[in-house]
Amino acid sequence: MSDEIIRAENLSKEYVQGDVRVGALQDVSLEVRTGEFIVIVGPSGSGKSTLLNILGGMDVPTSGRVIYAGRDLAELNESELTEYRRSEIGFVFQLYNLMSALTARENVQLATELVSGALDLDEVMEKVGLTDRMEHFPSQMSGGEQQRVAIARALAKNPGVLLCDEPTGALDYETGIRILALLRELNCDYGTTVIIITHNLAVADMGDRMLRMRSGQIVEQRENEEPLPAERIVW
Amino acid sequence: MRALDKRLLRTVDRSRLQFLAIIVVIALGLMALVVLNNAYQNLDGAMSDYYERQSFAHLFSEFVPQPPDYVEGLRDLPEIREAEGRIVTDIRADIGRDIHPELHMVALPEEGDINRPLVLQGHLPGQKDRNEVALLAGFAEENDLQVGDEIDLIVREEAIRVRVSAVVSSPEFLYPITDISRVFAPDNEYYGIAFADLDFAADIVGMPGQVNQATFMVAEGHSLESAEEAVRDAMGGRGLMRVITRDDQLSHYSVSLRTGQLEDLASSIPLIFLAISAVIIYMLLMRMVEADRTVIGVLKAIGYSDGEVLMHYLKYALGMGFVGALLGMVIGHLLVRPVTETFFLEFFDMPLLQVQTDWSLIILGSLLTLVFCVGTGMWATRTVLQITPADAMQPAAPPPGQKNLLERWFPRLWSWLAFTTKLMLRQLLRNKKRFALAVLGVAFAYTLVVLPFYMLGILDAIVFEQFDEFEVYDYAVSFNEPISEAGIAQIREEADLKQIEPLIEYPFEARNGWRNETVPVRALPEGGTLQRFQNARGQRISIPTSGVLVCEYMAGALNVGPGDDVLLSSHITDEHEHHIPVKDVIRQDLGSGMYVSHQTMQAMTGDGDAYTGAFVQSTDDIRYRLRHAFNVKSITSVDQMVEGIDEMMGLVIALCTILVLMGGVFAFAILFNIATVGIMERTREFSSMRVLGYDRKSIYHIILHENILATIFGLILGAPMGHMTFVAVVEAFQRTEMIYLPVPFHPGSHVAATMLVCGFVALVMMAVRVKIRNLDLLEALSSRMT
Ligand SMILES: Nc1ncnc2c1ncn2[C@@H]1O[C@H](COP(=O)(O)OP(=O)(O)O)[C@@H](O)[C@H]1O
Ligand SMILES: [Mg+2]
C-alpha cells in the first residue's frame, strides 16, 4: 500500500528477569497508514507500551522487524536511530515528563531546537491553548496543562507519527476528553499519524481503527467507519 | 540560549552553595598552583642567578692558618677549577652601643672572584684605603649604619677604627646565620657580617701571610662529593678542621630548605585540591545522572543523542572548572608578589629577585583543571550511555531491599531502635561507599587542620624544650684563644658570675668502618648542669667519664649504637684516631654533635685545661659586663634567641591560620556536598515521611546523626592519619644533619583540631538545615520529573 507509514512484522519481545522470562509481545504484526488515528486498548501488562516503544525506536524487538517509510529500523545505526526519533517521532508520556526547571515555552524549545523543520513555537502553543501559560513552570500548571505542554513538545518537531502512551491516564474526565479532542484536531489539521494507548475502552470509538491487546497479542482489530468525536465519548 | 543550558543554569542556581563550595576548592588549587610555583621559580631563579653572578663557592674548608700559596696549590687538583684563601674570624665591634655586637668578619683577597659581595652602596674595601669594612645590609639597616660611618673593630684587646665603605649583600649570607641554632631567627641586631681586605685582616688578627679558610669552585664534570673527597685528602694532616659542600653551608641550607619545601608544596598542594574537587564533582554528577534517569530517557526519546546528553552533564563540570580556574588564577597572580615578599624576602636577602609570573602556568593550570574536572565528569556520567529512552517510561527501580548486617546479627537491638535511627542506619549500611567518603573527608580535613598545630607544637618544643630542658644556660661564650682553669676563674670574678661551666669544642672526624662524618665534639664537665641530655627513650643522661654521647642523626649516619666504638680524630689530635665507646644515643633537634667529658677530651688532645668556651648562668646581661674581656670571641644570649624566634612565630601563626582555613573550606566542601547528595538521593523517601507526618526536624535529625557518625569515625581515622602525615613531612624535610626533629604525639594539637573540625561540621549542618527548609519535598511526590 502506498500510504503505509509503519509496518510491523511478527514482533516479539521477551524480558528476562532472573530465571523468569516474560513474553511482553508475541508475534505481533501491524500496518499503520499515513494520517491514521489508531487507538490501542487492553488491560495493564498486555504489552501496549512495549509495542509503542518498539515502533518509536526506543526499544528493539527480540524478533521481527519494524519498517518505517520503507526503511528497516533494525538496519539503522545508533545515530540514525536517534535521527529517526528526532525527526519522525513525537512521544507523549502518561506522566508528562516535563523538565521542572524549564518554563512551558522552554520545554517545547527543547524539542524545536533539535530539528530544522520545526513548527512555529507560538503557533503550536496557541494550538494547544497555552498562549497565556508560556512562561509558567510545570509546578505552576495543572495536570491537563502540563500534558498540553508535553503534546506541544511532541508536535512542534512536526513528526510523522505521534505516539501517546496513556496521555489521559493521570487526568480527570473533562481534561482527558479535551486532550483527546486536541489530539484528534492535530491529526486532522496537520495530517500527523497518531497512535494512542489507553486502557479505557470508551476511547476506542474515536479512532479510525481500534486494536485490542491481551497477553502480548493483538486479539481484535476494528475499523470505525464513523469515528466518534471526542466530545461525545462518555465513560 | 538553548533550553538545556537554561536548565543547567537554573539547577546551578538552585544549589548555589554546593557548586560554590566546589568552585572554591578548585580556585584554591589553582591559586596554590600559581602562587607557589611562581614563588618557587622566582626564588630559585634569583638564587641561581645570584650564585652564578657572584661565584658562590661549591666547597668551603677550614683549617689552622696556612700560607695562601698552599691553598692556591689546590687548584692543581683535577676536581678543582678555582681556589681562594681567606680569613674568617669572629670579632666584636663598638658601634656606640653598650653591648658590642659580634662581627663575623670575612676577609677576601682583593683580586678574588669567589663569593664576591654584591655592592648595594659604596665600594668594596681595598688595599688603597685599608681601614675599611663593608657591612651586610641587614646588620647595617638594623643598626642604622651608613656608608661613611666609622666604627671600632675590637680585635685582640685593641680597638681599630674603620670606615664603612659599603653596604653589601652576599651569596654566602642570603640568610645571615653561621650557627644552626639561629635557623629560625637570624639576629641582625647583635650579629653582623663584615667584609674586609685580606691583607688588612691578616694584620689586625695577627695572621700575616696566612689564611684559615679556603673556598673552591668545582671543575666541570666533577661532583661536589668527589671534589670534597679530593680536598679532604689533599689537606688532611695539614691542620684541616672541616670541609663542607655548599649543601651544608648554613645560608644556602636555610634558603634551599625553604625553596625545597616550596617546590614540594607547589607540586603537591594543587593536585590535592584538584583531586578533592574531582571526588566531589564525581559524587555530584553521579548522583545527578541517577536522579535524572527519567529526564535522560525523555531527552533520548525526543531525539537527543548520547553525546548531547553527556555534554549537558559535562557542562556542569566544565563550568565549575572554568569559573574555579579563572578565579584561582587571577587571584593567584595578584598574590604572587605579596606572598613572595612576606614569606621570603622578609627572611632572605635576594637583591636580584624579580617577581615575575610564568604564563605557562596558566596553560598547565587549565590542562590540569580540564583533566581533573572533565575526566571525572566523564567517568561519573558514563551511565548516561546505559539509560535508554524507554527508561523515560519506567519509574526508577526501588533499590533492592535487604536486611542489613545489624538487622541480621542483632535483631533485638535493631527492633529497639527508633524509626528514624533505623532509616539512618539502613541508608548508611546500604551506601557504604558514600559513608566511607564522608569519613575520609572528615579525616582529610582533620589532617589539614592538625598539621599546622603540630608545626606550632614542634616549634614550641624546639624553642622551649631545647632551652628549658636541654640547654639551660643563659649565655654561651666562646674564646679566641683557649684558656685555662685560671682564665675561667678570672672571668667568673670579673663578671661576677654565679655559675660558669667551661667547655672544649673542636670539629672531629668520626669514623665507623667506611662511614665517616665531620662532627663537632664538645667536652663538658662531669656533673655539669647547664647542658643536659636525654636518650631516645626519654631518660635523663649525664656526661660519662669515659665514652661519648652521640646524637640521633650521627648515630644513624655512622650506624653506631650504645656499646659500639667510634674512631675520633682531628687536627688537634694530630690526626691520631682514638677508639671511644658510644655510651648512649641522645636527642638533639638542632645541629648534630657528640659529647664527652673533659677527661675524655683531654686524653684525646693531650692538652691540659684549654677551654674554648663556657656556658654561663646569669640574670644580668653579661654581654655588657664582658665587653672589655678581649679574649671573648662571642657571647650568645639564649633569651635573645628565644625572643627572635617568638617574633618569627607571628608569621608562622599567620601561615598556620591559612592552612586551618583551607582545611575548613575543604571540610565544608566535602561534607556539605555529601550531605546534599544524600538528601537528593532520598527526596522521595523523605517526602513519604513528610506525608506520613514526620516534620522537617526529624528529617534533619537523620542527616545530622549520619554526619555525627561520619564525623566520629573521621576523627578516629584522622588522628593517626594526621600524625603519620606530619611524621612523613618531617622525615622528608627535617631529618638532616642540621635539623633532626622529634615527632612526639601531640595531644594538644589533636584537641584543637578536633574542636575545629567539629566546628566545621556544625557549619555544614547549619547549611544543610537551610537546604532542607528550602526543599519542596511534596513536589518530589507530585511529579516524577526534575
Ligand atoms: N523493562 C522491563 N523488564 C521486564 N519486564 C518488563 C519490562 N517492561 C515491561 N515488562 C513486562 O512486559 C509486560 C508488558 O508490559 P507493558 O508493555 O508495559 O504493558 P502495558 O503497557 O500494556 O501495561 C508486562 O508483564 C511487564 O511486566
Ligand atoms: Mg503501559
mmCIF file of N, CA and C in Angstrom, chain B residues 261-297:
data_model
loop_
_atom_site.group_PDB
_atom_site.id
_atom_site.type_symbol
_atom_site.label_atom_id
_atom_site.label_comp_id
_atom_site.label_asym_id
_atom_site.label_seq_id
_atom_site.Cartn_x
_atom_site.Cartn_y
_atom_site.Cartn_z
ATOM 1 N N GLN B 261 60.960 23.070 50.291
ATOM 2 C CA GLN B 261 59.597 22.890 50.801
ATOM 3 C C GLN B 261 58.595 23.494 49.833
ATOM 4 N N LEU B 262 58.981 24.673 49.355
ATOM 5 C CA LEU B 262 58.100 25.387 48.430
ATOM 6 C C LEU B 262 57.874 24.563 47.167
ATOM 7 N N GLU B 263 58.948 23.983 46.677
ATOM 8 C CA GLU B 263 58.842 23.184 45.457
ATOM 9 C C GLU B 263 57.910 21.991 45.691
ATOM 10 N N ASP B 264 58.093 21.356 46.828
ATOM 11 C CA ASP B 264 57.251 20.199 47.126
ATOM 12 C C ASP B 264 55.797 20.598 47.304
ATOM 13 N N LEU B 265 55.582 21.693 48.003
ATOM 14 C CA LEU B 265 54.206 22.173 48.176
ATOM 15 C C LEU B 265 53.605 22.530 46.823
ATOM 16 N N ALA B 266 54.435 23.204 45.993
ATOM 17 C CA ALA B 266 53.946 23.663 44.695
ATOM 18 C C ALA B 266 53.501 22.497 43.832
ATOM 19 N N SER B 267 54.137 21.355 44.007
ATOM 20 C CA SER B 267 53.740 20.247 43.144
ATOM 21 C C SER B 267 52.676 19.370 43.808
ATOM 22 N N SER B 268 52.491 19.480 45.115
ATOM 23 C CA SER B 268 51.515 18.584 45.741
ATOM 24 C C SER B 268 50.182 19.274 46.075
ATOM 25 N N ILE B 269 50.249 20.461 46.642
ATOM 26 C CA ILE B 269 49.007 21.113 47.109
ATOM 27 C C ILE B 269 47.968 21.279 45.994
ATOM 28 N N PRO B 270 48.371 21.820 44.833
ATOM 29 C CA PRO B 270 47.340 21.991 43.790
ATOM 30 C C PRO B 270 46.699 20.656 43.417
ATOM 31 N N LEU B 271 47.506 19.612 43.353
ATOM 32 C CA LEU B 271 46.957 18.316 42.968
ATOM 33 C C LEU B 271 45.991 17.799 44.022
ATOM 34 N N ILE B 272 46.332 18.016 45.291
ATOM 35 C CA ILE B 272 45.437 17.560 46.359
ATOM 36 C C ILE B 272 44.085 18.261 46.225
ATOM 37 N N PHE B 273 44.149 19.590 46.024
ATOM 38 C CA PHE B 273 42.905 20.344 45.903
ATOM 39 C C PHE B 273 42.098 19.858 44.703
ATOM 40 N N LEU B 274 42.765 19.696 43.586
ATOM 41 C CA LEU B 274 42.049 19.273 42.387
ATOM 42 C C LEU B 274 41.490 17.866 42.560
ATOM 43 N N ALA B 275 42.255 17.020 43.228
ATOM 44 C CA ALA B 275 41.778 15.655 43.424
ATOM 45 C C ALA B 275 40.518 15.665 44.287
ATOM 46 N N ILE B 276 40.549 16.481 45.331
ATOM 47 C CA ILE B 276 39.370 16.569 46.194
ATOM 48 C C ILE B 276 38.172 17.085 45.400
ATOM 49 N N SER B 277 38.408 18.140 44.608
ATOM 50 C CA SER B 277 37.277 18.662 43.849
ATOM 51 C C SER B 277 36.799 17.606 42.860
ATOM 52 N N ALA B 278 37.722 16.834 42.332
ATOM 53 C CA ALA B 278 37.314 15.776 41.402
ATOM 54 C C ALA B 278 36.410 14.774 42.109
ATOM 55 N N VAL B 279 36.770 14.419 43.337
ATOM 56 C CA VAL B 279 35.945 13.457 44.074
ATOM 57 C C VAL B 279 34.536 14.023 44.287
ATOM 58 N N ILE B 280 34.477 15.293 44.666
ATOM 59 C CA ILE B 280 33.155 15.889 44.923
ATOM 60 C C ILE B 280 32.357 15.979 43.627
ATOM 61 N N ILE B 281 33.024 16.404 42.572
ATOM 62 C CA ILE B 281 32.326 16.506 41.285
ATOM 63 C C ILE B 281 31.803 15.136 40.873
ATOM 64 N N TYR B 282 32.622 14.143 41.099
ATOM 65 C CA TYR B 282 32.215 12.784 40.744
ATOM 66 C C TYR B 282 30.917 12.405 41.463
ATOM 67 N N MET B 283 30.928 12.623 42.784
ATOM 68 C CA MET B 283 29.729 12.282 43.566
ATOM 69 C C MET B 283 28.503 13.028 43.061
ATOM 70 N N LEU B 284 28.727 14.328 42.848
ATOM 71 C CA LEU B 284 27.615 15.190 42.474
ATOM 72 C C LEU B 284 27.006 14.756 41.139
ATOM 73 N N LEU B 285 27.857 14.571 40.147
ATOM 74 C CA LEU B 285 27.354 14.247 38.809
ATOM 75 C C LEU B 285 26.748 12.853 38.760
ATOM 76 N N MET B 286 27.417 11.946 39.454
ATOM 77 C CA MET B 286 26.934 10.576 39.507
ATOM 78 C C MET B 286 25.495 10.573 40.024
ATOM 79 N N ARG B 287 25.321 11.311 41.123
ATOM 80 C CA ARG B 287 24.033 11.418 41.780
ATOM 81 C C ARG B 287 23.010 12.068 40.860
ATOM 82 N N MET B 288 23.485 13.099 40.185
ATOM 83 C CA MET B 288 22.614 13.870 39.326
ATOM 84 C C MET B 288 22.096 12.993 38.191
ATOM 85 N N VAL B 289 22.978 12.244 37.603
ATOM 86 C CA VAL B 289 22.593 11.383 36.491
ATOM 87 C C VAL B 289 21.605 10.334 36.976
ATOM 88 N N GLU B 290 21.859 9.788 38.162
ATOM 89 C CA GLU B 290 20.953 8.776 38.682
ATOM 90 C C GLU B 290 19.564 9.370 38.926
ATOM 91 N N ALA B 291 19.550 10.567 39.506
ATOM 92 C CA ALA B 291 18.274 11.204 39.806
ATOM 93 C C ALA B 291 17.569 11.634 38.524
ATOM 94 N N ASP B 292 18.360 11.886 37.487
ATOM 95 C CA ASP B 292 17.805 12.382 36.226
ATOM 96 C C ASP B 292 17.495 11.265 35.238
ATOM 97 N N ARG B 293 17.426 10.060 35.734
ATOM 98 C CA ARG B 293 17.213 8.922 34.865
ATOM 99 C C ARG B 293 16.060 9.163 33.880
ATOM 100 N N THR B 294 14.946 9.599 34.403
ATOM 101 C CA THR B 294 13.778 9.839 33.553
ATOM 102 C C THR B 294 14.045 10.968 32.567
ATOM 103 N N VAL B 295 14.654 12.030 33.075
ATOM 104 C CA VAL B 295 14.967 13.170 32.209
ATOM 105 C C VAL B 295 15.812 12.710 31.029
ATOM 106 N N ILE B 296 16.801 11.910 31.342
ATOM 107 C CA ILE B 296 17.704 11.448 30.280
ATOM 108 C C ILE B 296 16.942 10.581 29.283
ATOM 109 N N GLY B 297 16.057 9.738 29.841
ATOM 110 C CA GLY B 297 15.237 8.908 28.967
ATOM 111 C C GLY B 297 14.390 9.770 28.039
#
